[in-house]
């Protein structure tokens, strides 16, 4: 556990120091996530969220939350950005930025979104911002330690499984 | 009940005869839904679905299903098309076409997608197609009779409710 | 379409006249759905829902809605009742009653719940009640016309499907 | 970040050494999670999962996964156990055990389930087991670092938020 946890910490610092993308691109991504927030359809929570997803070819896909009178049917900004990108042929992502109106707190992805993010890899960057556009960054996999991944489905099962 | 049901039938014929959009636009919509299917990320079900959503200003937003190793995290093609359109400023829709590879059966939206569709109105058209692009059409509201709508949330409650 | 719709109407009357279960059992089911509502965890919508599910062996499984600060993670009362019953070995259901605090409107299942209900058959009864315990009843399949069912997954596909 | 991460590691060891519940109770919980797995309705993934949830008063609520032909409608074992417990009046939980048939891998909760778990507190124990009933344990909050919580919804927003 210790070894794994040290590695975990290492990853965090790694992502701060040696990002896969240059800082002006990240600034643009963060700015777009804040702009995307303005399209949020959030009449029930009044909690608007925006996201901007950087695809491997440089394309940016934006998203916002889209709520529903039946609350469980809502879809988050991060997943909106993901499905939008996939529907346009993208499956490799470098980074996602997330924006909300929270003044003193970073907006982090919910558990459902984290699971959606790692479906497309555990090693890409999540920029969690405040309303002033300052941020913290973590790898997708760090946000869901010990995660259930596509590989889990193919894990060897016990013989008397069913 | 009878009155309501007759009205229901009337609606169906109405939508066949007097569509809000012309037939060449509908043919384009259906064609795009079948093309959108090619982007489906469906490694778990191997069941690819595409959708094309006609916004009130003529814009078309396409979608595909985006699955997840954790099955409940998947998002359908119809909802992909909806959240994509909303994230680009659209909230009024005229029609959606849905496509799958099923040879002899129309593809109809799942219950979750139907609830998402009626969030944006109960009177617009759903074109449910076969792989040969023939189709049936129903209004969003007909696909979810007696539906729970945004108005339900504001319904008067009994005084000792909690 | 007309034939199907007539059949639809016929079903509705059928379910009123010749229920699979006797009326005192239904009264008990409805009463239990209203009691189950008191356990609802609904701090976000303040919209409490209860459900009571009658299994084929006479067992009744109750449920309530369980919301989440991340709205899309909430689970409805009807689905709570279903998964609870399944987790105790039941898969055949005769009827479900649904209760809310709405004074003048029946509470009907959302699209997601309707899809969950038909996973276990399209011919069983849904009692949608008002706060005074009066109700309307429809078959699960009637609530989701032209539904995507377990059979759809096995439908023959076109050869060049992928 | 380092301080936080050290604290993170500390938590992990803490939960191993000084559990809130005695070890025979935990053994029972784990055993029940494996038994609950037998009720799983998983015809689509063929991946059966069980869960057993220990409530603060000692009651144990079991759950299994309940899938759907429309994959996104499935509900995981952990959430089944939670909604079942809530529907019976429980809202304080001490521990949850999770079981699958994976031979050489622990089963960990998906992101959606993690979000559901922390709705009821970030400091209770998650026992993630292998098929031989060995396990790793983590706090709910450790499984979702930097999580969006019920408090986030009430965070102060910027004045020009909408
Ligand atoms: Zn989310
Ligand atoms: Zn759907
Ligand atoms: Zn529902
Ligand atoms: Zn889960």
PDB file of C-alpha atoms in Angstrom, chain B residues 54-59 90-94:
ATOM      1  CA  UNK B  54     -32.965  19.077 -35.667  1.00  0.00           C
ATOM      2  CA  UNK B  55     -32.892  22.354 -33.736  1.00  0.00           C
ATOM      3  CA  UNK B  56     -35.466  25.111 -34.278  1.00  0.00           C
ATOM      4  CA  UNK B  57     -33.003  27.227 -36.257  1.00  0.00           C
ATOM      5  CA  UNK B  58     -32.196  24.396 -38.659  1.00  0.00           C
ATOM      6  CA  UNK B  59     -28.954  23.322 -36.990  1.00  0.00           C
ATOM      7  CA  UNK B  90     -29.981  25.218 -28.461  1.00  0.00           C
ATOM      8  CA  UNK B  91     -33.042  24.402 -26.377  1.00  0.00           C
ATOM      9  CA  UNK B  92     -35.820  24.211 -28.952  1.00  0.00           C
ATOM     10  CA  UNK B  93     -36.012  21.091 -31.043  1.00  0.00           C
ATOM     11  CA  UNK B  94     -38.191  20.069 -33.976  1.00  0.00           C
TER      12      UNK B  94
END
